[in-house]
């Protein structure tokens, strides 16, 4: 997310995020993704790269999901 462009998330129904390194979103970015989801958006998270390369990304995705909906354990991902 580019700073100041969080509102652009609502222009599309799906947010697709892929990577292999840590994903560190700011509090404002996490809030924007939460609002996107609360408005009916869909978040797809996918690791990429060679086998094992996405472990850090997968763990950071778990952290993101926990930040997005901390009061809803059904949103927790299984450990990578």
PDB file of C-alpha atoms in Angstrom:
ATOM      1  CA  UNK A   1       0.000   0.000   0.000  1.00  0.00           C
ATOM      2  CA  UNK A   2       1.312   3.391  -0.904  1.00  0.00           C
ATOM      3  CA  UNK A   3       0.994   5.905   1.938  1.00  0.00           C
ATOM      4  CA  UNK A   4      -2.109   8.002   1.453  1.00  0.00           C
ATOM      5  CA  UNK A   5      -3.648   5.604  -1.084  1.00  0.00           C
ATOM      6  CA  UNK A   6      -5.415   3.271   1.357  1.00  0.00           C
ATOM      7  CA  UNK A   7      -8.803   4.443   0.038  1.00  0.00           C
ATOM      8  CA  UNK A   8      -7.910   2.954  -3.371  1.00  0.00           C
ATOM      9  CA  UNK A   9      -8.448  -0.514  -1.872  1.00  0.00           C
ATOM     10  CA  UNK A  10     -12.183  -0.046  -2.268  1.00  0.00           C
ATOM     11  CA  UNK A  11     -11.891   0.215  -6.076  1.00  0.00           C
ATOM     12  CA  UNK A  12     -11.501  -3.570  -6.415  1.00  0.00           C
ATOM     13  CA  UNK A  13     -13.325  -6.550  -4.861  1.00  0.00           C
ATOM     14  CA  UNK A  14     -10.163  -8.629  -4.307  1.00  0.00           C
ATOM     15  CA  UNK A  15      -6.848  -7.762  -2.674  1.00  0.00           C
ATOM     16  CA  UNK A  16      -4.180 -10.290  -3.702  1.00  0.00           C
ATOM     17  CA  UNK A  17      -0.942 -10.195  -1.716  1.00  0.00           C
ATOM     18  CA  UNK A  18       1.991 -12.476  -2.456  1.00  0.00           C
ATOM     19  CA  UNK A  19       5.570 -12.575  -1.284  1.00  0.00           C
ATOM     20  CA  UNK A  20       8.392 -14.452   0.371  1.00  0.00           C
ATOM     21  CA  UNK A  21       9.715 -11.946   2.937  1.00  0.00           C
ATOM     22  CA  UNK A  22       8.183 -10.398   6.025  1.00  0.00           C
ATOM     23  CA  UNK A  23       5.125  -8.241   5.397  1.00  0.00           C
ATOM     24  CA  UNK A  24       5.097  -5.340   7.834  1.00  0.00           C
ATOM     25  CA  UNK A  25       2.042  -3.123   7.449  1.00  0.00           C
ATOM     26  CA  UNK A  26       1.604   0.086   9.414  1.00  0.00           C
ATOM     27  CA  UNK A  27      -1.360   0.474  11.753  1.00  0.00           C
ATOM     28  CA  UNK A  28      -3.035   2.698   9.130  1.00  0.00           C
ATOM     29  CA  UNK A  29      -2.545   0.031   6.452  1.00  0.00           C
ATOM     30  CA  UNK A  30      -3.947  -2.696   8.710  1.00  0.00           C
ATOM     31  CA  UNK A  31      -6.968  -0.472   9.433  1.00  0.00           C
ATOM     32  CA  UNK A  32      -7.464   0.098   5.678  1.00  0.00           C
ATOM     33  CA  UNK A  33      -7.359  -3.644   4.960  1.00  0.00           C
ATOM     34  CA  UNK A  34      -9.805  -4.285   7.839  1.00  0.00           C
ATOM     35  CA  UNK A  35     -12.205  -1.673   6.424  1.00  0.00           C
ATOM     36  CA  UNK A  36     -11.839  -3.231   2.952  1.00  0.00           C
ATOM     37  CA  UNK A  37     -12.810  -6.628   4.376  1.00  0.00           C
ATOM     38  CA  UNK A  38     -15.653  -5.199   6.460  1.00  0.00           C
ATOM     39  CA  UNK A  39     -17.085  -3.671   3.279  1.00  0.00           C
ATOM     40  CA  UNK A  40     -17.182  -7.109   1.639  1.00  0.00           C
ATOM     41  CA  UNK A  41     -13.745  -7.275   0.035  1.00  0.00           C
ATOM     42  CA  UNK A  42     -11.805 -10.523  -0.261  1.00  0.00           C
ATOM     43  CA  UNK A  43      -8.180 -10.916   0.838  1.00  0.00           C
ATOM     44  CA  UNK A  44      -6.048 -13.613  -0.800  1.00  0.00           C
ATOM     45  CA  UNK A  45      -2.611 -14.271   0.702  1.00  0.00           C
ATOM     46  CA  UNK A  46      -0.120 -16.494  -1.114  1.00  0.00           C
ATOM     47  CA  UNK A  47       3.540 -17.316  -0.659  1.00  0.00           C
ATOM     48  CA  UNK A  48       5.823 -17.427  -3.674  1.00  0.00           C
ATOM     49  CA  UNK A  49       9.343 -18.492  -4.472  1.00  0.00           C
ATOM     50  CA  UNK A  50      11.154 -21.807  -4.052  1.00  0.00           C
ATOM     51  CA  UNK A  51      10.071 -24.339  -1.441  1.00  0.00           C
ATOM     52  CA  UNK A  52      10.528 -22.936   2.037  1.00  0.00           C
ATOM     53  CA  UNK A  53      11.119 -19.363   0.842  1.00  0.00           C
ATOM     54  CA  UNK A  54       7.643 -18.238   1.840  1.00  0.00           C
ATOM     55  CA  UNK A  55       7.821 -19.308   5.488  1.00  0.00           C
ATOM     56  CA  UNK A  56       8.588 -15.765   6.701  1.00  0.00           C
ATOM     57  CA  UNK A  57       5.793 -14.351   4.560  1.00  0.00           C
ATOM     58  CA  UNK A  58       3.373 -17.012   5.797  1.00  0.00           C
ATOM     59  CA  UNK A  59       4.161 -16.195   9.413  1.00  0.00           C
ATOM     60  CA  UNK A  60       3.715 -12.492   8.789  1.00  0.00           C
ATOM     61  CA  UNK A  61       0.337 -13.297   7.162  1.00  0.00           C
ATOM     62  CA  UNK A  62      -0.677 -15.063  10.375  1.00  0.00           C
ATOM     63  CA  UNK A  63       0.283 -11.923  12.280  1.00  0.00           C
ATOM     64  CA  UNK A  64      -1.717  -9.751   9.892  1.00  0.00           C
ATOM     65  CA  UNK A  65      -4.838 -11.885  10.279  1.00  0.00           C
ATOM     66  CA  UNK A  66      -4.470 -11.724  14.077  1.00  0.00           C
ATOM     67  CA  UNK A  67      -4.218  -7.908  13.867  1.00  0.00           C
ATOM     68  CA  UNK A  68      -7.168  -7.626  11.497  1.00  0.00           C
ATOM     69  CA  UNK A  69      -9.613  -9.514  13.713  1.00  0.00           C
ATOM     70  CA  UNK A  70      -8.082 -10.094  17.167  1.00  0.00           C
ATOM     71  CA  UNK A  71     -11.432 -10.918  18.797  1.00  0.00           C
ATOM     72  CA  UNK A  72     -12.372 -13.638  16.297  1.00  0.00           C
ATOM     73  CA  UNK A  73     -10.353 -16.847  16.754  1.00  0.00           C
ATOM     74  CA  UNK A  74     -12.042 -18.390  13.703  1.00  0.00           C
ATOM     75  CA  UNK A  75      -9.940 -16.011  11.586  1.00  0.00           C
ATOM     76  CA  UNK A  76      -6.668 -17.486  12.868  1.00  0.00           C
ATOM     77  CA  UNK A  77      -4.564 -19.368  10.337  1.00  0.00           C
ATOM     78  CA  UNK A  78      -3.015 -22.732  11.043  1.00  0.00           C
ATOM     79  CA  UNK A  79       0.770 -22.507  11.673  1.00  0.00           C
ATOM     80  CA  UNK A  80       2.961 -22.754   8.575  1.00  0.00           C
TER      81      UNK A  80
END
